Each structure stands twice: as C-alpha cells, then as structure tokens.
Coordinates of C-alpha atoms and ligand atoms in Angstrom, one line a residue:
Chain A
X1 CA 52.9 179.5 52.4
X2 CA 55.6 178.0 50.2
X3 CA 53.0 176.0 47.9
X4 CA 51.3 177.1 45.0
X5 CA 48.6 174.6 45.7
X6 CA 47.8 173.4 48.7
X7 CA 46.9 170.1 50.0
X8 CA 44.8 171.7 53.1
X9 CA 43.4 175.1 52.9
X10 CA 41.6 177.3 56.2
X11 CA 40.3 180.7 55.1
X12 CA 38.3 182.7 58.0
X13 CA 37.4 179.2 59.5
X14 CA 35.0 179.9 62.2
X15 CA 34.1 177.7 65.1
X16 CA 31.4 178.7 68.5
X17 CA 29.5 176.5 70.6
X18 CA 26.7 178.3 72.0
X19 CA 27.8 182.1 72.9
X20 CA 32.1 180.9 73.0
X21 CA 34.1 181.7 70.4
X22 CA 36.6 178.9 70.1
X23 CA 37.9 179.4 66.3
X24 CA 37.6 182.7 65.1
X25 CA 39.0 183.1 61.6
X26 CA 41.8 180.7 61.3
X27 CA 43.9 181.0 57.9
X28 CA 46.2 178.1 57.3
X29 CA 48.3 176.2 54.4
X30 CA 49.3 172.7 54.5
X31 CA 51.3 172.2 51.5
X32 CA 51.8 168.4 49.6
X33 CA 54.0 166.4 51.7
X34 CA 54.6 168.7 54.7
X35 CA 54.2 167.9 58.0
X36 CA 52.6 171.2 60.0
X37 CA 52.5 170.8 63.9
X38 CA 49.8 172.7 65.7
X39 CA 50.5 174.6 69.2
X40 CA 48.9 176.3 71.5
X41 CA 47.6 176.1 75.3
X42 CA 45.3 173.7 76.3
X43 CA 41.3 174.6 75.5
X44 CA 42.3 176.8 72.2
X45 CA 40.4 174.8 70.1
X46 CA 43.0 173.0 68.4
X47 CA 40.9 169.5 68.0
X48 CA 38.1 171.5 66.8
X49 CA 39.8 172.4 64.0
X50 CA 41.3 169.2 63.2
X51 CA 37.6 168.3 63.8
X52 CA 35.8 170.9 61.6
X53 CA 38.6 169.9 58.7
X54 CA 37.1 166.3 58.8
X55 CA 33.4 167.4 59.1
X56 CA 33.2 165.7 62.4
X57 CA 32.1 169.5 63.4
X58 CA 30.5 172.2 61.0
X59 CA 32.6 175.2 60.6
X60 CA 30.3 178.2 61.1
X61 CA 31.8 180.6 58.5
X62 CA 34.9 180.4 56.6
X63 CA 35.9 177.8 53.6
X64 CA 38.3 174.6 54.3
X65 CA 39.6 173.1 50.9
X66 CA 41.1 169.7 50.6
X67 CA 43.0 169.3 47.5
X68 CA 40.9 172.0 46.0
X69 CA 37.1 170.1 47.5
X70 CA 35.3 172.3 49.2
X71 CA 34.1 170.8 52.6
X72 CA 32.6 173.0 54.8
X73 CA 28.9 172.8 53.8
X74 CA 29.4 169.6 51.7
X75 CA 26.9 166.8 51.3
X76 CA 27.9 163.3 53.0
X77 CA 29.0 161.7 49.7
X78 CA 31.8 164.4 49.3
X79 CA 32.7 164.5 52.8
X80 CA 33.1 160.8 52.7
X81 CA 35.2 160.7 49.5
X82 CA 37.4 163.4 51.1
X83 CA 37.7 161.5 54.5
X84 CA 39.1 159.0 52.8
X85 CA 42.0 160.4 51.8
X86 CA 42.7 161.2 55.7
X87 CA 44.4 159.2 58.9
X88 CA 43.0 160.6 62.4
X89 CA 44.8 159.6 65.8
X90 CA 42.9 160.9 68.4
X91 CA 43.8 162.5 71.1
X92 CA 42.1 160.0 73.1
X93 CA 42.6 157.3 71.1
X94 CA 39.0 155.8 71.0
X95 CA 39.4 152.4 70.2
X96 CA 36.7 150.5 69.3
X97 CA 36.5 148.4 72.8
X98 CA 34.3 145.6 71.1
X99 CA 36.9 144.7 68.6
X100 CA 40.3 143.2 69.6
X101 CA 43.5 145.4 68.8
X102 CA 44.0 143.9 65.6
X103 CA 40.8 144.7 64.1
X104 CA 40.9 147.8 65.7
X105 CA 44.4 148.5 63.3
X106 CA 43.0 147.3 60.2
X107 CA 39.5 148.4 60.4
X108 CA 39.8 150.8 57.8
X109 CA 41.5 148.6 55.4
X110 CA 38.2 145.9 55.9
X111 CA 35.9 148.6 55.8
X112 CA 37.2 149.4 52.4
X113 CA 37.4 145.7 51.1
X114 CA 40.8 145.9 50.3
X115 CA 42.1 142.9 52.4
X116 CA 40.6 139.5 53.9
X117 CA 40.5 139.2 57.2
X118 CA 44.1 137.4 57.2
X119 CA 46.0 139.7 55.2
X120 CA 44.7 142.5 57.7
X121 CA 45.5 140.6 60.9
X122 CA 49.3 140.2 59.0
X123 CA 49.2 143.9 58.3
X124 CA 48.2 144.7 61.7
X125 CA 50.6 143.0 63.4
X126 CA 53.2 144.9 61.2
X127 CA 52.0 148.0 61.5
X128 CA 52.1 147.4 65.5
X129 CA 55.3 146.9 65.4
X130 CA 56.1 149.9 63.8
X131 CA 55.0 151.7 67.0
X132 CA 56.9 149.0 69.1
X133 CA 54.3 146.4 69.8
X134 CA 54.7 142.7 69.6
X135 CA 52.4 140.2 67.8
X136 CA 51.2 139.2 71.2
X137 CA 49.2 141.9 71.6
X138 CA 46.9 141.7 68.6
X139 CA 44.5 139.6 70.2
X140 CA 43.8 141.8 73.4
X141 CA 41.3 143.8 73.5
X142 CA 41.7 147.6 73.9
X143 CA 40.4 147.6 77.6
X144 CA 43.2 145.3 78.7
X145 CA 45.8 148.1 77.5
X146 CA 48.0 151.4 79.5
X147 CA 46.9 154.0 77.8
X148 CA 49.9 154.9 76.2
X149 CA 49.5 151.5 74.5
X150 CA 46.0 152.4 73.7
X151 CA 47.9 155.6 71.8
X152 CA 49.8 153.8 69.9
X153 CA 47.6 150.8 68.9
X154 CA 45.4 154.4 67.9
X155 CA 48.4 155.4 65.6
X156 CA 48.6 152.1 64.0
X157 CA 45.2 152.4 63.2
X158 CA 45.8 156.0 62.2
X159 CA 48.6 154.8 59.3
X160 CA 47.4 151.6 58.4
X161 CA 45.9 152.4 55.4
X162 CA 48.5 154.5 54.0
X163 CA 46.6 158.0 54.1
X164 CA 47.9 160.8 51.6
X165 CA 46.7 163.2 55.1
X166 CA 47.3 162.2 58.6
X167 CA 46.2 164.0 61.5
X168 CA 48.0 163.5 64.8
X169 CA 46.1 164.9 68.0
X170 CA 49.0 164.5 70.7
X171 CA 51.0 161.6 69.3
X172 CA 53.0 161.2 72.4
X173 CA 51.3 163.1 75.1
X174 CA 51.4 159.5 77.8
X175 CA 54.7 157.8 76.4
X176 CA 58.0 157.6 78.2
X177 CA 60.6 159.9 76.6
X178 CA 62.5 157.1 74.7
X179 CA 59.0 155.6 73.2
X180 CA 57.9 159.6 72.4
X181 CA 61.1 159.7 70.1
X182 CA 60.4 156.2 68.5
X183 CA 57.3 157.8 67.6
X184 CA 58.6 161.4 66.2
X185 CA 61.1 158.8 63.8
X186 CA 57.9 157.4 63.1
X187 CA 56.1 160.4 62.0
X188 CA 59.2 161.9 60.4
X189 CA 59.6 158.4 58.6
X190 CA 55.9 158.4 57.2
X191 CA 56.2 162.2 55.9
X192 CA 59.7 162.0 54.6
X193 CA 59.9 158.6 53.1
X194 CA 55.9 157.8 52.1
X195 CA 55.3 161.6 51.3
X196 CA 52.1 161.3 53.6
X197 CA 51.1 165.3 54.5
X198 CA 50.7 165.7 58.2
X199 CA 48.8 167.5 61.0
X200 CA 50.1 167.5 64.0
X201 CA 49.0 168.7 67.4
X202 CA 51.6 168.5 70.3
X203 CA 52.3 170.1 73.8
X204 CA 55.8 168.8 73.5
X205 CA 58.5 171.1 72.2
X206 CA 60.9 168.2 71.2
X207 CA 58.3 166.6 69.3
X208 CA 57.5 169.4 67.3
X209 CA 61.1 170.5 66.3
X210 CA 61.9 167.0 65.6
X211 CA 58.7 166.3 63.3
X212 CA 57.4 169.8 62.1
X213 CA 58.5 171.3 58.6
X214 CA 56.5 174.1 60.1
X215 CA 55.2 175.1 63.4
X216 CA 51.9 177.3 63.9
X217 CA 50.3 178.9 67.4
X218 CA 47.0 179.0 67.8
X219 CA 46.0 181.5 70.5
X220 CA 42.3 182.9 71.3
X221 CA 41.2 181.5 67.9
X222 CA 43.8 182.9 65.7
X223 CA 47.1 181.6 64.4
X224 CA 49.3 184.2 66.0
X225 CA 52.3 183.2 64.2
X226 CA 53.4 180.2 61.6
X227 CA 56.8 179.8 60.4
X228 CA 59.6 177.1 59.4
X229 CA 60.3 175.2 62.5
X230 CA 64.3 176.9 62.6
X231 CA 62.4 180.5 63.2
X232 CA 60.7 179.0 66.1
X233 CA 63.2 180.9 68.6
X234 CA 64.0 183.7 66.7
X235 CA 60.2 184.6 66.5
X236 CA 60.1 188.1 67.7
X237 CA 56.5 186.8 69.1
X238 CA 56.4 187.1 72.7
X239 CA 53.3 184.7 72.8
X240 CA 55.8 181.9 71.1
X241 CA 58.4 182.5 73.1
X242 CA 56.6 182.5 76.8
X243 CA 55.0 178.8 75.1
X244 CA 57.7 177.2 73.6
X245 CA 60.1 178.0 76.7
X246 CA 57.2 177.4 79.2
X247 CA 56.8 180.7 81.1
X248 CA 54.1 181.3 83.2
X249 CA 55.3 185.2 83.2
X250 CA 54.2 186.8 79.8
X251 CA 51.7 188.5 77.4
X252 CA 49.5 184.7 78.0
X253 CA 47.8 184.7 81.3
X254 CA 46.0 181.5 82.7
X255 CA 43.0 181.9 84.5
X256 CA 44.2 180.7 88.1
X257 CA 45.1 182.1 91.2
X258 CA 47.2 181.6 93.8
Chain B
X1 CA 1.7 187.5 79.4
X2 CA 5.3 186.5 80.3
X3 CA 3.7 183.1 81.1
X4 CA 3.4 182.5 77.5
X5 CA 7.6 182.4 77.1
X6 CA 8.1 179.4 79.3
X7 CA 5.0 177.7 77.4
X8 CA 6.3 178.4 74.3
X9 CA 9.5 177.5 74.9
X10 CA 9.1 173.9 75.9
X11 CA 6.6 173.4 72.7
X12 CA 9.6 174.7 70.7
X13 CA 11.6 172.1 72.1
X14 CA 9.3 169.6 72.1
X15 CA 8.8 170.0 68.2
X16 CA 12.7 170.3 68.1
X17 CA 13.2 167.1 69.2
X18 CA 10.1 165.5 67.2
X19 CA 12.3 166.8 64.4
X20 CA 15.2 165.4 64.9
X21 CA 13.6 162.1 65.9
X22 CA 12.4 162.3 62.7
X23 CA 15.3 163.0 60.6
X24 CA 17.7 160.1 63.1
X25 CA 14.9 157.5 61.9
X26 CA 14.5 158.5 58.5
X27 CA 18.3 158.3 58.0
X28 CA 18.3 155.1 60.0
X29 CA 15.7 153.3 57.5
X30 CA 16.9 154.7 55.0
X31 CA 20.8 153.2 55.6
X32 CA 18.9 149.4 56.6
X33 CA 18.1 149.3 52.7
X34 CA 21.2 150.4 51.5
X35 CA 24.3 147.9 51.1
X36 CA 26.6 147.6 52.7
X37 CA 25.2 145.6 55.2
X38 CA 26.8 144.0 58.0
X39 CA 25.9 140.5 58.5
X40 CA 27.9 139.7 61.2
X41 CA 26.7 142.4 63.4
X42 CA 22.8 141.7 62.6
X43 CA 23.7 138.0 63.4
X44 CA 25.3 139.1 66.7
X45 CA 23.2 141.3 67.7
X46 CA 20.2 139.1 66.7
X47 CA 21.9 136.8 69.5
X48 CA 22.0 139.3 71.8
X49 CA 18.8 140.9 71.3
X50 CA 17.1 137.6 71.0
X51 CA 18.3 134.5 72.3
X52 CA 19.6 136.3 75.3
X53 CA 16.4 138.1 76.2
X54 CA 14.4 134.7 76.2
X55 CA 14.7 134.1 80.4
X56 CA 13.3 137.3 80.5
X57 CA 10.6 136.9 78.0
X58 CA 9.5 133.2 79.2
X59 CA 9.6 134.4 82.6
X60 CA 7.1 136.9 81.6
X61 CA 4.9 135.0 79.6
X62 CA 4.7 132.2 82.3
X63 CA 3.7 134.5 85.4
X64 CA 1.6 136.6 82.7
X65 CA -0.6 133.6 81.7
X66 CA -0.8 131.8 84.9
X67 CA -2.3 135.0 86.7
X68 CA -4.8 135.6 83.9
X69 CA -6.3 132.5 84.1
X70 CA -6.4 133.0 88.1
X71 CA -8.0 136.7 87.9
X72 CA -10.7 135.8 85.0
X73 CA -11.7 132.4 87.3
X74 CA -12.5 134.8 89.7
X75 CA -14.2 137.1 87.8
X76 CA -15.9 134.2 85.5
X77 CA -16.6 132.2 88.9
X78 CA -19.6 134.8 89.4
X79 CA -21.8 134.4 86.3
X80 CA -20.8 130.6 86.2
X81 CA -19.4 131.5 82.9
X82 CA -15.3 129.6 84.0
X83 CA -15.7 127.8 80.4
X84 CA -14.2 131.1 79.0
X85 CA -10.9 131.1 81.0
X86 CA -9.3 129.2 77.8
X87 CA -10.7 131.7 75.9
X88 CA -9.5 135.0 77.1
X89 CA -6.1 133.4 78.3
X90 CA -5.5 133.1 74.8
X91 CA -7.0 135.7 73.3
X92 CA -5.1 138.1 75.6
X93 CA -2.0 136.6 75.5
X94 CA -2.0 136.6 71.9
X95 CA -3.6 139.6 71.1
X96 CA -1.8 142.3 73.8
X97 CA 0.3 140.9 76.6
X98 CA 2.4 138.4 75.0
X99 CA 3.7 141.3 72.3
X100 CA 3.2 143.9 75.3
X101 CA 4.5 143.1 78.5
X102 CA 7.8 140.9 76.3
X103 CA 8.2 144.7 74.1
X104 CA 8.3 146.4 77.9
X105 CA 10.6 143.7 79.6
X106 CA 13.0 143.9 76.0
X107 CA 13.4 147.5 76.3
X108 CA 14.5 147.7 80.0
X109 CA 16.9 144.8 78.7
X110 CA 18.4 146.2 75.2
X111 CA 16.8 149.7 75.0
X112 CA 19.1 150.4 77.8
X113 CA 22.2 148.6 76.6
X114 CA 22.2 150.1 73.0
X115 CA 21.9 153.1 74.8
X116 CA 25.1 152.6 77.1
X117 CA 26.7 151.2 74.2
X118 CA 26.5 153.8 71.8
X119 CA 26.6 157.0 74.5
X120 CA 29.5 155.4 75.2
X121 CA 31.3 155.5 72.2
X122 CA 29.7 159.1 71.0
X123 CA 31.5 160.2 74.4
X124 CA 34.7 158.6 73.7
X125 CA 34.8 159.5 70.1
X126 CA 34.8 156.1 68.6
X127 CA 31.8 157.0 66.1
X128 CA 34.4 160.0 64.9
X129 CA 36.7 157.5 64.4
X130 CA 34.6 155.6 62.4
X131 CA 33.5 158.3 59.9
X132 CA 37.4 158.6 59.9
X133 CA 37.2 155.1 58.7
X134 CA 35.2 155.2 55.9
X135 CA 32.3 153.7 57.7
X136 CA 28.8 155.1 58.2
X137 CA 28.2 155.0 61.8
X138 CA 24.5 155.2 61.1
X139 CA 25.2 152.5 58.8
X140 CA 27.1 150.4 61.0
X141 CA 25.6 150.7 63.9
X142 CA 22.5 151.9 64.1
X143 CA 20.6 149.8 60.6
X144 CA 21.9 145.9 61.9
X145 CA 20.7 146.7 65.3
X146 CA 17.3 148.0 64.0
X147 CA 17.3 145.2 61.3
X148 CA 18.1 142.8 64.3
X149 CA 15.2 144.3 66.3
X150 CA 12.7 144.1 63.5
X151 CA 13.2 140.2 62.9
X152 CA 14.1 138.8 66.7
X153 CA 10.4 140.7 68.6
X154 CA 8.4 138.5 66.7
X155 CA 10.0 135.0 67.7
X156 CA 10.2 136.7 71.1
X157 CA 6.8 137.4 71.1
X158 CA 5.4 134.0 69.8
X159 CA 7.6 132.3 72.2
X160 CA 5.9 134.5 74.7
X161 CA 2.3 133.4 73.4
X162 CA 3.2 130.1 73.6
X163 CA 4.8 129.7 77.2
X164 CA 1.9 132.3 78.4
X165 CA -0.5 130.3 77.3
X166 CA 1.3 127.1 78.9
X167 CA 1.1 129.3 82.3
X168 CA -2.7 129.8 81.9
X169 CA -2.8 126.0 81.3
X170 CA -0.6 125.0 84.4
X171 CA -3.0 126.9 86.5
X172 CA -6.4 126.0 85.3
X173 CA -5.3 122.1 85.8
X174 CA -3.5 122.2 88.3
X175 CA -5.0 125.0 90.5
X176 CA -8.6 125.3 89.3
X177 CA -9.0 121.4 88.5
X178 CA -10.0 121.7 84.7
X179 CA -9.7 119.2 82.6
X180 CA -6.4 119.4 80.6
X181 CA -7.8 117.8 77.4
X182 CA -11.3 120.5 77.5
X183 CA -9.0 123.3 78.7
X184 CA -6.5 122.6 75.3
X185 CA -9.5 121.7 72.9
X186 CA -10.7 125.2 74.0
X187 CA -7.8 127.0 73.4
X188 CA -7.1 125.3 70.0
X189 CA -10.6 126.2 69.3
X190 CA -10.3 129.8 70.3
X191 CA -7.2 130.5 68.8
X192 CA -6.9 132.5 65.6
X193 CA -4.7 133.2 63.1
X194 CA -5.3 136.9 62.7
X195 CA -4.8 137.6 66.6
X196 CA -1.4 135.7 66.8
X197 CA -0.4 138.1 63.2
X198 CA -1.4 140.8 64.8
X199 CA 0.4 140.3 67.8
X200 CA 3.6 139.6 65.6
X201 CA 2.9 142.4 63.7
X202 CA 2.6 144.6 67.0
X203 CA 6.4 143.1 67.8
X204 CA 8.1 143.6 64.7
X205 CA 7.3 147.5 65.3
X206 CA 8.3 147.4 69.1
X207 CA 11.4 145.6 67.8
X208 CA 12.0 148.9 65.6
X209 CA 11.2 151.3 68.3
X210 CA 12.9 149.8 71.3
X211 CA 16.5 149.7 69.1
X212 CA 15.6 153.0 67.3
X213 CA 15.4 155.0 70.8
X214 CA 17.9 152.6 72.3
X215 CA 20.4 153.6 69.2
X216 CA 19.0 157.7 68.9
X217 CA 19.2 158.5 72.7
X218 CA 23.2 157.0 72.9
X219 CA 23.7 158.8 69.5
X220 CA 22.8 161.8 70.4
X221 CA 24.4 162.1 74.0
X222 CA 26.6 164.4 75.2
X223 CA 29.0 164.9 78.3
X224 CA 30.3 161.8 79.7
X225 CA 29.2 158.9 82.1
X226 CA 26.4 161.7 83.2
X227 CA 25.4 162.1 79.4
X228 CA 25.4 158.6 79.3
X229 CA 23.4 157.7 82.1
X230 CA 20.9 160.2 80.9
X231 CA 20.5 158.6 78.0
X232 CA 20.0 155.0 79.2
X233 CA 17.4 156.3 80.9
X234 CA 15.8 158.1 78.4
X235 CA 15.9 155.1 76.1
X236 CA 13.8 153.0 78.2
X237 CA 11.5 155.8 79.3
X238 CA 10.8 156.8 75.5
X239 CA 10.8 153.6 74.2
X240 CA 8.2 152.1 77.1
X241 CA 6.0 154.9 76.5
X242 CA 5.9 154.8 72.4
X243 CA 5.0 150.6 72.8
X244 CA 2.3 152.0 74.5
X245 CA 0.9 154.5 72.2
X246 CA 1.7 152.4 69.2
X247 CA 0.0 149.4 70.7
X248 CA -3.1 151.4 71.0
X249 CA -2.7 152.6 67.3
X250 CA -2.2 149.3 65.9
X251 CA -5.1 147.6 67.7
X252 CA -6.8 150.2 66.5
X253 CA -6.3 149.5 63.0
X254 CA -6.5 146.2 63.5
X255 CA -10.1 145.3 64.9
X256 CA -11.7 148.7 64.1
X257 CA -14.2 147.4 61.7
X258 CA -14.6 144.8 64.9
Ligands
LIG1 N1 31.4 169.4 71.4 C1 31.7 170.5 72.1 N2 30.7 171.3 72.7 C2 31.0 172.4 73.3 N3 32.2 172.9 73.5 C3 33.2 172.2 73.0 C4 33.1 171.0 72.3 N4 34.3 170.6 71.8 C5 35.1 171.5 72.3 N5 34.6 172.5 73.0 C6 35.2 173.6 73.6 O1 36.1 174.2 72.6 C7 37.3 174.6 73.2 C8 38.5 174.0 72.5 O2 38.5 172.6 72.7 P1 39.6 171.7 72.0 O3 39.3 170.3 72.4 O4 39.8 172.0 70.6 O5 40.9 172.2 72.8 P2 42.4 171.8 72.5 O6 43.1 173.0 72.0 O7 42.5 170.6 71.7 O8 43.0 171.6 74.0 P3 43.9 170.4 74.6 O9 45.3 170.8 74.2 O10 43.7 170.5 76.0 O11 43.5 169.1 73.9 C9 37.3 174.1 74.7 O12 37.1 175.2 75.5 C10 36.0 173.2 74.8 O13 35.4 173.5 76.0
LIG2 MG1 42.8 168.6 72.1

C-alpha cells in the first residue's frame, strides 16, 4: 500500500447471497497507474467484487472509494459518473449478439457521442487489431465467433475508450499460449505506456507475473496475502504457495472425493 | 394456527412482487421521457413489434369477424331480428375483440420474445456490460420498446377492426345472402367514432403492458436457459391476464354513464 492516495479503495467490503458468505471483509489498494492481478480458486467470489466495485452488485457492509467517490450506497447519477471512468472485460465476454463486432468495440465511444459512426467503425478496426484481429472481422456478428475470439473482440471493447480503470476478468482464460502472451504485452502496454490502472483476475500464473505490479489471494472472502509480484514465491504463505505451484496437497482443500 | 405462515407468506410475496412491478414501471416511464432516446431502436422495434405481427393480427381479425356474423345469424335468426348482424359485427369488433383478441395474439408473439431477448442478456451479462458502457439499460432497452408498444397496438388494432369487419362482411354475403350494399350502409351507419377511440385507446395500453411484462419478466430473470424459459412464460401469462383486467377497467370507464 505504496500510495498515499489511492485510485481504488476496499475497506471491510462485504458480499452474501442469501445465508453464503462470499466476500467477507475485503481490504484492498489499487494505487494510480498500477496494475493489481486478483487470485484465488475458482467460486471465491472474485467477480463479485469486481462486480460490487462497479455497482453491478451492492456491497452489504464495508465502503469502496473510487478516486475518493464513495460508491457503495451511491445514487445512479454518481455511480454512472464513476462507471465511466472504468473498462470491464468480462469473464464471459457478453457481447452484445444483436450488434455486429464493430459496434460491439465502439459502443461505448457512440454511447458517449464522442465519434460518428465512421470514425468508430475506423477505431474499431484498430483497436481489433491490437488484440490480433483483422478488418475482416468487424462485420461478423458475435455469434459467428470461437470463443476465444469473442474474448478478445470483449477486450477491445473493454479499452476502446481509453479508461483511466480497467478491469480484466480472465483475459486469457480460452487463448492458445502464444495469443495469451500477445495479450499480457497488451495489458502491460496499456498500464505502462497509457498509465491506465488495472484489475486483473487470472488463473494463469504466467499471466500474472508478466502483467501484475502486484498480486493479491483471495481465499474464503479475505485477501490472505498481497504483495509485489517478486515476493510471490518467497511468500511464507502456504495458501500462495499450494496455488501458485498448483498443489492439490495443502492447507486448501477442494470439496471432492475420490 | 401454523396455517396462517404459509398464507401469509405467499401474500408477502405477492405484495413483494406488486412492489417491484411497481418500481420496474415507474423507472421504465420515467426513462421513456427522458433523452436520450434511441430512435433507431423504437423504429426497429416498431417494425418488429408491428409490421411483423400483422399476419397474425389480420388472421385474427378475419376468422374473428367472419364467426361473429355466423353466431349472431343464428342467434338473430330466432326473433327475425338478422338486420342487426351489421350492427354487432361492428360494434364488437370495434369495441372489444379487434383491440382484445389482436393484444392476446401480440403478446404470445412479442411478450414472449422481449422476454427471451432480454433474459437472455440479463443471463449472459450483457445488460452489465452496458451499465459498463455508460448506457442505461432501462433506458436503452426497456423505454423504445415500451414507446414502440405504445404507438404500433393502435394501428394493429384498427387494422384488426377493419379486416374483422371485412370477415363479418364476406360471410353475411356470401354465406348468409345479404345484400352487400344494405349490409355496408348498415355498418357505416352503426359505426362510431367513440367505439373505434375507445378501442384504440384500449391498445395503446395493451401495447404498454404486453412490452412492460415482456421487458420486466427478462429483466428480472435469473439462472440460465431455465431462468429464461421461466420468464418467457411468465411474460405471456402476466401480460394475457392484465389485458384482461384492464379491458374490463377501461370499458368500464368508458360506457359507465351508458
Ligand atoms: N448473482 C448471484 N447470486 C447468487 N450467488 C452468486 C451470484 N453471483 C455469484 N454467486 C456466488 O458467489 C460465489 C463467487 O462467485 P464468483 O463468480 O465471484 O467466483 P470467482 O471467484 O469469479 O470464480 P471463477 O474463478 O470460477 O470465475 C460463487 O460461489 C457463486 O455461487
Ligand atoms: Mg469469475
């Protein structure tokens, strides 16, 4: 918690549906310009709280700040001024499937007026190429892509409008290894170079060394440790060390049985 | 008295719902008034809710006219009184089953696909990524399609009038040998001004409720294809069922002093 101020700010963020407990006091820093990746087994509730940080869910308890606005609890106009500072990629994607891949890449910029409609289709065919898609397919529509297309045609959409914040749920969970790296330069491009402050959510250990100034765990609702990507392996947290090698022996137990 | 719990629990739910009807249709309206609008989605969907629903509608009001003016021969046939047919062929064409049966057959049609259409992206998170997007979802979606409702029932309905009416005519000519110029004089006679407005004004207000419910039930659903389903179904259901009630209501306030 290097900065003074910063951009994103969890304090005892709370998070249940129904009697489960998913986030249950999450404290967390995002300083200006640093690019924070999120671990942590799968079902921990690490889209919730890129979810509750963008008001798509209501934090229960706790207080998120983005550059010192309040959100949990704010009215729509606030929330909305605040989104707007923000990039999502969803871990899903979610396209909109009416609205052929271009639009789908500059929607945000024509929802906010600041292009015509050819100056967006021009800026979405750049920005697809940025994630190493051709001009040819702007025109498709999003049902006509692999889903590792759909991912990036997602992240496209994601940076298109410049964001100060981007969140990245899984960037390249479905793309070949060499693609998954074009996409960490990608990431590391946008925070280094533009100065965007980044989010990041990823299963894969290559992808978060390569892209995170920082790494946190998330585990049963808490982060259990957060540090500078270098102190990954010299955590001293057995709960890092059985995730990040990949151990099914350790202090984490999944729910299965043989 | 533990029979009371189950009782009272369903009312509670009941009212629950009510409320949240409520609030979804008061945000709705309240985002139809409120630039921006989207133009080229009313005009879409006014094609879609409209000019692609006429088969349906014609096909209603032809079968719907012709069968009135069959049933009240037979009835009329036994007090010599077949003069009327004209007369309540139009009269309940125009009054309740042009704006009736053509509400019903439109909400199977687009109750059920506004539904599909927005469950569908609730479940795949494409309304998230709007808000991401700096667009209203409520705004976006939900007002041009209730907009689109409001101004398409009408011509829906008066095209139903008229082709129902043409169906009554085809069978008292050609069926029950009246003569076409008598049968026409005593329609034109018959026909008034404040039964076709009321039936307009009857459609305009199934146009809102079949794409409110249509637009609330896919809003609100949760849990994938299932969630979906659920809804579509519940659209159609809900919307079928408030035409009804409302019908009553308006004729109510129409012809009371009647
Ligand atoms: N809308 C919801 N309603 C009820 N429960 C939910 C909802 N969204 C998430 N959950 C629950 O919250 C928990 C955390 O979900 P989340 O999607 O954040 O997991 P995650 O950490 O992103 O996992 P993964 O790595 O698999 O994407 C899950 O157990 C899930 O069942
Ligand atoms: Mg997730």
């Amino acid at each position: 918690m290097t900065n003074v101020n910063p951009k994103i700010s969890l304090r005892g963020v709370k998070k249940a549906f129904g009697p489960k407990v998913v986030l249950d006091g999450i404290d967390l820093d995002v300083g200006v310009g640093e690019s924070v990746v999120i671990i942590g087994g799968s079902g921990t509730g690490k889209s919730v709280m890129l979810k509750c940080i963008l008001g798509l869910l209501h934090a229960d308890q706790g207080s998120i700040t983005v550059d010192g606005t309040e959100v949990v609890g704010a009215n729509a106009q606030v929330q909305e001024q605040v989104n707007s500072k923000f990039g999502m990629l969803f871990q899903g994607a979610a396209l909109f499937d009416s609205l052929p891949v271009w639009e789908n890449v500059s929607f945000g910029l024509l929802a906010q007026k600041r292009v015509d409609r050819d100056e967006a289709k021009e800026l979405a065919v750049a920005k697809l190429a940025q994630v190493g898609m051709g001009a040819d397919v702007a025109e498709l529509s999003p049902a006509e892509l692999s889903g590792g297309m759909q991912k990036r045609v997602a992240l496209a959409r994601a940076i298109a409008s410049d964001p100060e914040i981007i969140f990245f749920d899984e960037p390249t969970t479905g793309l070949d290894p060499i693609m998954a790296d074009v996409i960490n330069d990608l990431i590391v491009k946008i925070t280094r170079e533009v100065g965007a402050t980044a989010l990041s959510i990823t299963h894969d250990m290559t992808s978060a060394r390569k892209i995170a100034n920082r790494i946190a765990m998330l585990y049963e609702g808490k982060i259990i440790w957060a540090g500078p990507t270098e102190d990954i392996d010299q955590s001293g947290n057995e709960y890092v060390d059985q995730f990040i090698y990949g151990k099914a022996d350790g202090p984490i137990k999944m729910a299965v049985r043989a | 008295m533990n029979f009371l719990q189950p009782i009272g629990s369903v009312i509670l739910h009941f009212l629950e719902t009510v409320g949240r009807l409520i609030r979804f249709s008061v945000s709705a309206f309240s985002h139809t008034v409120r630039p921006p609008f989207y133009p080229r989605i009313i005009i879409r969907q006014m094609v879609d809710i409209g000019f692609y629903s006429l088969p349906v509608v014609g096909l209603t009001g032809v079968f719907a006219g012709m069968v009135l003016a069959l049933q009240s021969y037979t009835g009329f046939a036994r007090f010599s009184a077949e003069g009327a047919i004209a007369n309540v062929v139009v009269l309940s064409i125009t009054r309740e089953l042009g704006p009736v049966l053509a509400g019903l057959m439109v909400a199977g049609r687009i109750g059920a696909s506004l539904a599909a259409e927005i469950g569908t992206m609730r479940v795949t998170e494409q309304i998230d990524a709007l808000t991401t997007l700096s667009t209203n979802p409520m705004k976006f979606l939900v007002a041009p399609r209730i907009i689109a409702g409001l101004i398409t029932f009408p011509f829906l309905v008066l095209v139903a009038d008229v082709i129902g009416v043409f169906g009554g005519y085809i069978v008292a000519v050609y069926k029950l040998g009246f003569n076409p110029s008598n049968y026409l004089q005593n329609t034109w006679d018959f026909l008034q001004a404040e039964d076709v407005n009321s039936g307009l004004v009857k459609a305009a207000v199934f146009g809102v409720i079949v794409t409110l419910m249509g637009c609330y039930h896919g809003y609100n659903s949760r849990g994938g294809a299932q969630g979906v389903g659920m809804a579509t179904t519940n659209a159609v259901v809900s919307a079928s069922i408030m035409i009804l009630c409302f019908d009553y209501i308006l004729t109510e306030m129409f012809f009371a002093g009647i």
